[in-house]
């Protein structure tokens, strides 16, 4: 039991509670991974069979790290644990049980690009308006339906869904969904959402299969439970129903993936499913200084929907959190770059000790420009992953076609690459013939003279090549099979002959892929090493498994969503402005606003030693310079933890002409006082509180009934100040008012949310 000695009392209690339903609320930096690891090790040390343990994670990286730690404690027995992402574990089950659902065991897993390609083809065939039926909208609509366990039949029979679609002019969505599902089925393919959707179908339709896995997985653990969607929730609940030895680990304060379908209610209401639940709260933060933890606590305290906890740190107090004001987004980038440069020259830290986090990818531009001008090396995360590059996807398409010749998307991708005289017209004829005769495109190609008018001889050669790959690869290792396909498909030769810089890079990428497959072939920790198994691993990589290696000595730039699970010594959170952070899309519902606040909480808790927050008072948006208001989240931070650094020079009067009013909030309970900032000097302006407040509401300010608001009326807004209505558009209850405010200029507001006081009617 020596591995228990390094745990604090609450961690130790959570690790040792192995029977019954358990919920571990793990605050940021509280040693969550250690607790999960040690709890699994403790299960094994307590006599639980490793084959009876299921651990579900959200990234392959997390699963790999946990398995390595468990192996270090208990040895090779760790290999037998079913541990991995939801998608990887359930795809493994589906490959065993797929025939029950009418799928081949070697089904292809479509990535997002594959799915959108299928949708694009369907939209083209149906001749639908791409403005109403954009491929992104259709893809997201189908994905949301599957995550809520709504199949195409249920979709078409649901009166509410149909009413919504027809009212928006998208009455063909049900038919598109049906055709998409049928195309995937015909191709022997499942998309990412299907891996959960079909698992639910399997467990619901086949009680004997459910019973089999309920008794196999006697102990379940789920990491990051706050990120589960309805489909994942239901699978876990079904599997745990017999033994109820289920342990979920997570932090409701870090639930930030509602846009992916994550439902925070799963963790908030977990006790309703398991009344005998034992709850453990990991509240000691081992990552951040006291000041950073206190700031995070003051932010999240404003959320109503949460599991209360008192996160604390026993580290040093640390620096106060610096708040920087810039007068433009470009100047914000300069301030951040200068601050990093200055701090690094003083402390001697590495570049990779710094991270810049932002709400949207578009914000990276001003940061990049400033870093480049200062000669600071940086890397943007969340860009194109290795496996999304064209040449990699081309070779992988050949692999896919070898193991599943019915894979229509793979076939369309490589049937004429490298060029072999099979034009688009021929491909279209193949697809039409396949649809008409209820065949797969590859089956049509095998009988090309019968089905395809003017079929080129190269079709026979292509089919013969794929069939030869199927035969030859059966007796080769993953690396030998991959190399054979790369060479004999002509792909390797085509890239080698391209002597341009881009061609050389593409060729080197293919070599890197082959090197990776060779490394896979030589691994000793896995039994099955075929190319088909490697393909499964690649298909199940998540966005979060992309390279986030901090070994490279560069400043890290990424969205806050991408930063979850990471930590840095010094963090700059930029763009703290209304309508940017919180996002404008989040301001119509409290649940959305609370998710934005949780996102800010995640950003703050990435910092270990120093946290800096910045905002701009003007920013370019769609080519237009707009006035920006400081984020409401800044007002929610307890002033005693902040240090203002307002050294930025005001923008020229020709740009905006309004100088914002800094305000100082006293913390002794007295009335707030406001004062105009002094002219900028070389020394930072430091106050005890925060920021620019554009307007002080009039005494007794109260929103008016605006149902009869008219152009020309003067109004007051509690933050924007006094203004005049210059335009009204739309119909009740969604009337939009364009108002020119004296202090900040023109704004468009939705009246039902605006809370305006009519001053002069």
Short mmCIF file of C-alpha atoms in Angstrom, two decimals, residues 282-697:
data_model
loop_
_atom_site.label_atom_id
_atom_site.label_comp_id
_atom_site.label_asym_id
_atom_site.label_seq_id
_atom_site.Cartn_x
_atom_site.Cartn_y
_atom_site.Cartn_z
CA UNK A 282 -10.65 17.12 -4.08
CA UNK A 283 -10.26 20.78 -3.16
CA UNK A 284 -6.52 21.33 -2.77
CA UNK A 285 -4.97 22.88 -5.86
CA UNK A 286 -1.34 21.79 -6.30
CA UNK A 287 -0.80 23.78 -9.48
CA UNK A 288 -1.41 27.47 -8.89
CA UNK A 289 -0.52 30.20 -6.42
CA UNK A 290 -3.06 31.31 -3.82
CA UNK A 291 -3.89 34.50 -5.70
CA UNK A 292 -4.69 32.63 -8.92
CA UNK A 293 -6.88 30.13 -7.05
CA UNK A 294 -8.67 32.95 -5.24
CA UNK A 295 -9.37 34.74 -8.51
CA UNK A 296 -10.77 31.52 -10.01
CA UNK A 297 -13.00 31.02 -6.96
CA UNK A 298 -14.34 34.57 -7.13
CA UNK A 299 -15.23 34.07 -10.80
CA UNK A 300 -17.03 30.72 -10.53
CA UNK A 301 -18.93 31.82 -7.41
CA UNK A 302 -21.22 33.78 -9.74
CA UNK A 303 -22.64 30.60 -11.30
CA UNK A 304 -25.90 29.30 -9.85
CA UNK A 305 -25.72 25.78 -11.33
CA UNK A 306 -22.75 24.20 -9.59
CA UNK A 307 -21.59 21.68 -7.01
CA UNK A 308 -20.20 23.80 -4.21
CA UNK A 309 -16.59 23.28 -3.24
CA UNK A 310 -13.86 25.31 -1.61
CA UNK A 311 -10.74 25.07 -3.75
CA UNK A 312 -7.61 26.27 -1.95
CA UNK A 313 -3.85 26.37 -2.43
CA UNK A 314 -1.10 26.02 0.13
CA UNK A 315 1.49 27.46 -2.25
CA UNK A 316 2.82 31.00 -1.89
CA UNK A 317 0.44 33.92 -2.46
CA UNK A 318 2.29 34.87 -5.65
CA UNK A 319 1.93 37.96 -7.79
CA UNK A 320 -1.35 39.76 -8.11
CA UNK A 321 -3.15 39.19 -11.39
CA UNK A 322 -2.18 41.97 -13.78
CA UNK A 323 -4.86 43.54 -15.96
CA UNK A 324 -3.68 45.37 -19.08
CA UNK A 325 -5.78 47.76 -21.15
CA UNK A 326 -5.03 48.37 -24.81
CA UNK A 327 -6.69 50.80 -27.17
CA UNK A 328 -6.77 48.35 -30.11
CA UNK A 329 -6.34 44.65 -30.76
CA UNK A 330 -2.97 45.29 -32.44
CA UNK A 331 -1.80 47.22 -29.41
CA UNK A 332 -3.00 44.40 -27.17
CA UNK A 333 -0.73 42.03 -29.10
CA UNK A 334 2.18 44.45 -28.63
CA UNK A 335 1.56 44.74 -24.89
CA UNK A 336 1.47 40.96 -24.49
CA UNK A 337 4.62 40.40 -26.57
CA UNK A 338 6.49 43.16 -24.72
CA UNK A 339 5.43 41.75 -21.35
CA UNK A 340 6.65 38.26 -22.27
CA UNK A 341 9.93 39.62 -23.62
CA UNK A 342 10.55 41.73 -20.52
CA UNK A 343 9.65 39.00 -18.03
CA UNK A 344 11.76 36.39 -19.79
CA UNK A 345 14.80 38.69 -19.87
CA UNK A 346 14.42 39.18 -16.12
CA UNK A 347 13.67 35.62 -15.04
CA UNK A 348 15.58 33.57 -17.64
CA UNK A 349 12.54 31.32 -18.19
CA UNK A 350 12.05 29.35 -21.40
CA UNK A 351 9.64 30.43 -24.12
CA UNK A 352 7.53 27.34 -23.48
CA UNK A 353 6.80 28.63 -19.98
CA UNK A 354 4.37 31.09 -21.63
CA UNK A 355 0.95 30.60 -23.16
CA UNK A 356 -1.50 33.02 -24.77
CA UNK A 357 -5.13 31.93 -24.57
CA UNK A 358 -8.01 33.45 -26.51
CA UNK A 359 -11.73 32.89 -27.01
CA UNK A 360 -11.67 32.62 -30.82
CA UNK A 361 -9.02 31.58 -33.36
CA UNK A 362 -9.35 34.94 -35.15
CA UNK A 363 -7.66 36.64 -32.20
CA UNK A 364 -4.37 34.92 -32.93
CA UNK A 365 -3.55 37.33 -35.79
CA UNK A 366 -2.64 40.36 -33.67
CA UNK A 367 -0.74 38.12 -31.24
CA UNK A 368 1.25 36.47 -34.05
CA UNK A 369 2.19 39.78 -35.65
CA UNK A 370 3.48 41.17 -32.35
CA UNK A 371 5.42 38.01 -31.50
CA UNK A 372 7.05 37.97 -34.95
CA UNK A 373 8.09 41.62 -34.68
CA UNK A 374 9.76 40.83 -31.36
CA UNK A 375 11.46 37.71 -32.73
CA UNK A 376 9.62 35.50 -30.23
CA UNK A 377 9.21 31.88 -31.39
CA UNK A 378 5.66 30.59 -31.10
CA UNK A 379 3.41 27.73 -32.11
CA UNK A 380 -0.33 27.77 -32.73
CA UNK A 381 -2.19 24.71 -31.50
CA UNK A 382 -5.40 23.41 -32.96
CA UNK A 383 -4.29 23.79 -36.57
CA UNK A 384 -4.25 21.09 -39.24
CA UNK A 385 -3.29 17.79 -37.64
CA UNK A 386 -0.80 15.44 -39.28
CA UNK A 387 -3.51 12.95 -40.22
CA UNK A 388 -5.61 15.64 -41.94
CA UNK A 389 -2.95 16.48 -44.53
CA UNK A 390 -3.92 15.59 -48.09
CA UNK A 391 -1.09 13.19 -48.85
CA UNK A 392 -1.63 11.33 -45.57
CA UNK A 393 -5.37 11.03 -46.19
CA UNK A 394 -4.66 9.80 -49.74
CA UNK A 395 -2.47 6.91 -48.60
CA UNK A 396 -4.80 6.07 -45.72
CA UNK A 397 -7.68 5.96 -48.24
CA UNK A 398 -5.79 3.18 -50.06
CA UNK A 399 -5.41 1.35 -46.73
CA UNK A 400 -9.14 1.77 -46.03
CA UNK A 401 -10.11 0.52 -49.47
CA UNK A 402 -7.89 -2.53 -49.04
CA UNK A 403 -9.72 -3.62 -45.89
CA UNK A 404 -13.17 -2.42 -46.92
CA UNK A 405 -13.62 -2.10 -50.71
CA UNK A 406 -17.19 -0.86 -50.12
CA UNK A 407 -15.81 2.37 -48.60
CA UNK A 408 -17.23 4.83 -51.13
CA UNK A 409 -15.43 7.93 -49.81
CA UNK A 410 -12.04 6.23 -49.89
CA UNK A 411 -12.72 4.97 -53.41
CA UNK A 412 -13.70 8.41 -54.74
CA UNK A 413 -10.57 9.89 -53.19
CA UNK A 414 -8.03 7.63 -54.92
CA UNK A 415 -9.73 6.09 -57.94
CA UNK A 416 -7.87 8.60 -60.14
CA UNK A 417 -4.91 9.44 -57.92
CA UNK A 418 -2.28 9.09 -59.15
CA UNK A 419 -3.95 9.83 -62.48
CA UNK A 420 -4.97 6.69 -64.34
CA UNK A 421 -7.47 8.04 -66.88
CA UNK A 422 -10.64 7.65 -64.80
CA UNK A 423 -12.37 11.02 -65.10
CA UNK A 424 -15.16 12.62 -63.10
CA UNK A 425 -17.76 11.62 -65.68
CA UNK A 426 -16.86 7.95 -65.26
CA UNK A 427 -16.95 8.25 -61.48
CA UNK A 428 -20.39 9.88 -61.66
CA UNK A 429 -21.64 7.03 -63.84
CA UNK A 430 -20.30 4.51 -61.33
CA UNK A 431 -22.10 6.24 -58.43
CA UNK A 432 -25.38 6.51 -60.38
CA UNK A 433 -25.21 2.83 -61.37
CA UNK A 434 -24.50 1.85 -57.76
CA UNK A 435 -27.55 3.80 -56.52
CA UNK A 436 -29.80 2.46 -59.27
CA UNK A 437 -28.85 -1.20 -58.76
CA UNK A 438 -28.41 -1.13 -54.98
CA UNK A 439 -24.73 -2.01 -55.27
CA UNK A 440 -21.57 -0.48 -53.91
CA UNK A 441 -19.37 1.48 -56.35
CA UNK A 442 -16.65 -1.17 -56.10
CA UNK A 443 -19.15 -3.90 -57.05
CA UNK A 444 -20.08 -1.80 -60.08
CA UNK A 445 -16.39 -1.46 -61.03
CA UNK A 446 -15.94 -5.24 -60.86
CA UNK A 447 -18.66 -5.50 -63.55
CA UNK A 448 -17.86 -2.23 -65.30
CA UNK A 449 -18.74 -3.25 -68.91
CA UNK A 450 -22.25 -4.18 -67.71
CA UNK A 451 -23.01 -1.02 -65.76
CA UNK A 452 -20.74 1.79 -66.99
CA UNK A 453 -21.03 3.32 -70.44
CA UNK A 454 -17.63 3.70 -72.16
CA UNK A 455 -15.83 2.18 -69.16
CA UNK A 456 -12.06 2.75 -69.52
CA UNK A 457 -9.79 -0.28 -69.27
CA UNK A 458 -8.05 1.34 -66.34
CA UNK A 459 -11.11 0.53 -64.19
CA UNK A 460 -10.25 -3.17 -64.42
CA UNK A 461 -6.62 -2.43 -63.56
CA UNK A 462 -7.69 -0.37 -60.53
CA UNK A 463 -9.99 -3.14 -59.25
CA UNK A 464 -7.28 -5.75 -59.78
CA UNK A 465 -4.78 -3.62 -57.86
CA UNK A 466 -7.08 -3.28 -54.83
CA UNK A 467 -7.81 -7.02 -54.87
CA UNK A 468 -4.08 -7.77 -55.01
CA UNK A 469 -3.56 -5.54 -51.97
CA UNK A 470 -6.22 -7.54 -50.11
CA UNK A 471 -4.41 -10.81 -50.80
CA UNK A 472 -0.83 -9.67 -50.26
CA UNK A 473 -1.36 -7.71 -47.05
CA UNK A 474 -2.79 -10.76 -45.23
CA UNK A 475 0.70 -12.18 -44.80
CA UNK A 476 2.62 -8.97 -44.19
CA UNK A 477 3.32 -6.89 -41.10
CA UNK A 478 1.64 -3.50 -40.82
CA UNK A 479 4.78 -1.74 -42.05
CA UNK A 480 5.41 -4.15 -44.95
CA UNK A 481 1.77 -3.91 -46.04
CA UNK A 482 1.78 -0.11 -45.86
CA UNK A 483 5.02 0.17 -47.83
CA UNK A 484 3.75 -2.25 -50.49
CA UNK A 485 0.54 -0.22 -50.95
CA UNK A 486 2.42 3.10 -51.02
CA UNK A 487 4.77 1.80 -53.71
CA UNK A 488 2.39 -0.21 -55.90
CA UNK A 489 -0.42 2.34 -55.87
CA UNK A 490 1.97 4.80 -57.54
CA UNK A 491 1.47 7.35 -54.75
CA UNK A 492 5.04 7.22 -53.45
CA UNK A 493 6.47 7.60 -56.96
CA UNK A 494 4.15 10.51 -57.76
CA UNK A 495 5.25 12.44 -54.67
CA UNK A 496 8.94 11.60 -55.16
CA UNK A 497 8.89 13.04 -58.67
CA UNK A 498 7.48 16.36 -57.44
CA UNK A 499 10.69 18.33 -56.73
CA UNK A 500 8.98 21.47 -55.46
CA UNK A 501 9.31 22.46 -51.80
CA UNK A 502 5.70 21.44 -51.21
CA UNK A 503 6.28 18.13 -52.98
CA UNK A 504 9.34 17.41 -50.85
CA UNK A 505 7.35 18.17 -47.70
CA UNK A 506 4.55 15.85 -48.79
CA UNK A 507 7.00 13.06 -49.56
CA UNK A 508 8.64 13.51 -46.15
CA UNK A 509 5.22 13.36 -44.49
CA UNK A 510 4.53 10.01 -46.15
CA UNK A 511 7.91 8.75 -44.92
CA UNK A 512 6.98 9.94 -41.43
CA UNK A 513 3.69 8.03 -41.63
CA UNK A 514 5.55 4.87 -42.70
CA UNK A 515 8.01 5.39 -39.84
CA UNK A 516 5.09 5.60 -37.44
CA UNK A 517 3.63 2.36 -38.80
CA UNK A 518 7.01 0.65 -38.46
CA UNK A 519 7.22 1.78 -34.83
CA UNK A 520 3.69 0.43 -34.31
CA UNK A 521 4.72 -2.92 -35.83
CA UNK A 522 7.56 -3.25 -33.33
CA UNK A 523 5.61 -2.37 -30.17
CA UNK A 524 5.70 -5.00 -27.46
CA UNK A 525 2.72 -3.76 -25.44
CA UNK A 526 0.10 -4.84 -27.99
CA UNK A 527 -0.70 -8.26 -29.39
CA UNK A 528 -2.44 -7.37 -32.67
CA UNK A 529 -0.15 -5.38 -34.96
CA UNK A 530 -1.80 -5.58 -38.37
CA UNK A 531 -2.28 -2.58 -40.61
CA UNK A 532 -6.03 -2.81 -40.00
CA UNK A 533 -5.44 -2.34 -36.25
CA UNK A 534 -3.20 0.66 -36.92
CA UNK A 535 -5.98 2.08 -39.10
CA UNK A 536 -8.47 1.75 -36.24
CA UNK A 537 -6.14 3.66 -33.93
CA UNK A 538 -5.71 6.47 -36.47
CA UNK A 539 -9.45 6.73 -37.10
CA UNK A 540 -10.10 7.15 -33.38
CA UNK A 541 -7.65 9.98 -32.76
CA UNK A 542 -9.48 12.97 -31.27
CA UNK A 543 -8.72 16.65 -31.73
CA UNK A 544 -7.39 16.66 -28.18
CA UNK A 545 -4.76 14.07 -29.14
CA UNK A 546 -3.12 16.43 -31.61
CA UNK A 547 0.44 17.44 -30.84
CA UNK A 548 0.55 19.56 -27.70
CA UNK A 549 4.15 18.77 -26.94
CA UNK A 550 5.58 21.48 -24.74
CA UNK A 551 9.16 20.30 -25.29
CA UNK A 552 9.59 22.67 -28.21
CA UNK A 553 10.82 25.99 -26.81
CA UNK A 554 8.05 28.18 -28.20
CA UNK A 555 5.29 30.35 -26.76
CA UNK A 556 1.99 28.44 -27.04
CA UNK A 557 -1.01 30.11 -28.69
CA UNK A 558 -4.39 28.37 -28.48
CA UNK A 559 -8.07 28.76 -27.82
CA UNK A 560 -9.17 28.24 -24.24
CA UNK A 561 -11.09 25.14 -25.31
CA UNK A 562 -7.82 23.66 -26.61
CA UNK A 563 -6.00 24.49 -23.38
CA UNK A 564 -8.13 22.31 -21.13
CA UNK A 565 -5.97 19.75 -19.35
CA UNK A 566 -2.77 21.76 -19.89
CA UNK A 567 -0.80 24.02 -17.55
CA UNK A 568 1.80 26.73 -18.01
CA UNK A 569 3.97 28.76 -15.64
CA UNK A 570 2.77 32.04 -17.18
CA UNK A 571 -0.57 32.58 -18.89
CA UNK A 572 -1.93 35.58 -20.80
CA UNK A 573 -5.72 35.53 -21.27
CA UNK A 574 -6.55 38.10 -23.94
CA UNK A 575 -9.69 39.74 -25.33
CA UNK A 576 -11.74 40.15 -22.13
CA UNK A 577 -14.46 42.21 -23.80
CA UNK A 578 -18.23 42.06 -23.92
CA UNK A 579 -19.56 40.19 -26.98
CA UNK A 580 -16.18 38.50 -27.36
CA UNK A 581 -15.72 36.95 -23.93
CA UNK A 582 -18.46 36.36 -22.95
CA UNK A 583 -19.44 35.61 -26.52
CA UNK A 584 -22.33 37.57 -27.96
CA UNK A 585 -24.08 34.24 -28.63
CA UNK A 586 -24.13 33.46 -24.91
CA UNK A 587 -25.99 36.54 -23.69
CA UNK A 588 -29.56 35.34 -24.27
CA UNK A 589 -29.63 32.48 -21.74
CA UNK A 590 -28.20 32.07 -18.27
CA UNK A 591 -27.01 28.52 -19.01
CA UNK A 592 -24.93 29.80 -21.95
CA UNK A 593 -23.50 32.68 -19.94
CA UNK A 594 -22.56 30.29 -17.12
CA UNK A 595 -20.70 28.09 -19.61
CA UNK A 596 -18.75 31.14 -20.77
CA UNK A 597 -17.88 31.84 -17.13
CA UNK A 598 -16.71 28.25 -16.71
CA UNK A 599 -14.55 28.77 -19.80
CA UNK A 600 -12.96 31.80 -18.13
CA UNK A 601 -12.43 29.68 -15.01
CA UNK A 602 -10.61 27.07 -17.12
CA UNK A 603 -8.41 29.79 -18.66
CA UNK A 604 -7.44 31.22 -15.27
CA UNK A 605 -6.64 27.82 -13.75
CA UNK A 606 -4.13 26.94 -16.51
CA UNK A 607 -1.65 29.33 -14.84
CA UNK A 608 0.85 28.09 -12.27
CA UNK A 609 2.78 31.23 -11.22
CA UNK A 610 1.70 34.32 -13.13
CA UNK A 611 -1.59 35.27 -14.75
CA UNK A 612 -2.15 38.34 -16.94
CA UNK A 613 -5.49 39.43 -18.36
CA UNK A 614 -5.92 42.00 -21.13
CA UNK A 615 -8.62 43.72 -23.13
CA UNK A 616 -8.87 46.29 -25.91
CA UNK A 617 -11.19 49.29 -26.11
CA UNK A 618 -11.43 48.97 -29.90
CA UNK A 619 -11.08 46.03 -32.25
CA UNK A 620 -11.44 45.37 -35.96
CA UNK A 621 -14.39 43.14 -36.81
CA UNK A 622 -15.22 42.26 -40.40
CA UNK A 623 -13.01 45.14 -41.53
CA UNK A 624 -14.73 47.73 -39.32
CA UNK A 625 -13.25 49.29 -36.21
CA UNK A 626 -15.72 48.84 -33.36
CA UNK A 627 -15.77 50.18 -29.83
CA UNK A 628 -15.38 47.51 -27.12
CA UNK A 629 -16.61 47.36 -23.57
CA UNK A 630 -14.63 45.51 -20.87
CA UNK A 631 -16.01 42.07 -20.02
CA UNK A 632 -18.45 41.73 -17.14
CA UNK A 633 -16.21 38.89 -15.92
CA UNK A 634 -13.58 41.44 -14.96
CA UNK A 635 -16.04 43.06 -12.58
CA UNK A 636 -16.61 39.69 -10.92
CA UNK A 637 -13.01 39.33 -9.78
CA UNK A 638 -12.33 40.47 -6.21
CA UNK A 639 -10.37 43.71 -6.62
CA UNK A 640 -7.83 42.89 -3.91
CA UNK A 641 -6.23 40.25 -6.12
CA UNK A 642 -5.71 42.59 -9.09
CA UNK A 643 -3.06 45.02 -10.26
CA UNK A 644 -3.94 47.38 -13.10
CA UNK A 645 -1.31 48.25 -15.67
CA UNK A 646 -2.73 50.95 -17.93
CA UNK A 647 0.44 52.14 -19.67
CA UNK A 648 -1.11 52.02 -23.14
CA UNK A 649 -1.50 55.35 -24.93
CA UNK A 650 -5.02 56.35 -25.96
CA UNK A 651 -6.06 55.94 -29.58
CA UNK A 652 -5.98 59.17 -31.65
CA UNK A 653 -9.13 61.23 -31.39
CA UNK A 654 -9.73 60.77 -35.10
CA UNK A 655 -10.25 57.06 -34.50
CA UNK A 656 -12.74 57.24 -31.71
CA UNK A 657 -12.66 60.48 -29.82
CA UNK A 658 -13.94 58.99 -26.58
CA UNK A 659 -11.72 58.54 -23.56
CA UNK A 660 -13.09 55.88 -21.26
CA UNK A 661 -13.68 56.47 -17.58
CA UNK A 662 -11.60 54.38 -15.20
CA UNK A 663 -13.28 53.59 -11.94
CA UNK A 664 -12.11 52.64 -8.48
CA UNK A 665 -14.31 50.48 -6.30
CA UNK A 666 -13.68 50.76 -2.55
CA UNK A 667 -13.77 47.48 -0.64
CA UNK A 668 -14.90 48.83 2.73
CA UNK A 669 -18.58 48.85 1.85
CA UNK A 670 -18.70 52.55 0.98
CA UNK A 671 -20.24 53.85 -2.18
CA UNK A 672 -18.28 53.37 -5.41
CA UNK A 673 -16.40 56.45 -6.57
CA UNK A 674 -15.40 57.27 -10.12
CA UNK A 675 -12.60 59.37 -11.53
CA UNK A 676 -11.19 60.24 -14.95
CA UNK A 677 -7.77 58.66 -15.64
CA UNK A 678 -4.77 60.90 -15.79
CA UNK A 679 -2.81 61.26 -18.99
CA UNK A 680 -0.75 58.18 -19.72
CA UNK A 681 2.78 58.27 -18.37
CA UNK A 682 5.67 55.86 -18.48
CA UNK A 683 4.69 54.52 -15.06
CA UNK A 684 1.74 52.13 -14.85
CA UNK A 685 -1.48 53.41 -13.32
CA UNK A 686 -2.32 51.06 -10.44
CA UNK A 687 -5.60 51.12 -8.54
CA UNK A 688 -7.33 48.72 -6.21
CA UNK A 689 -10.03 47.78 -8.65
CA UNK A 690 -11.02 47.40 -12.17
CA UNK A 691 -11.52 49.19 -15.15
CA UNK A 692 -13.38 51.16 -17.53
CA UNK A 693 -16.98 51.80 -16.71
CA UNK A 694 -18.67 53.64 -19.57
CA UNK A 695 -21.69 54.89 -17.65
CA UNK A 696 -23.03 55.34 -14.12
CA UNK A 697 -26.80 54.64 -14.16
#
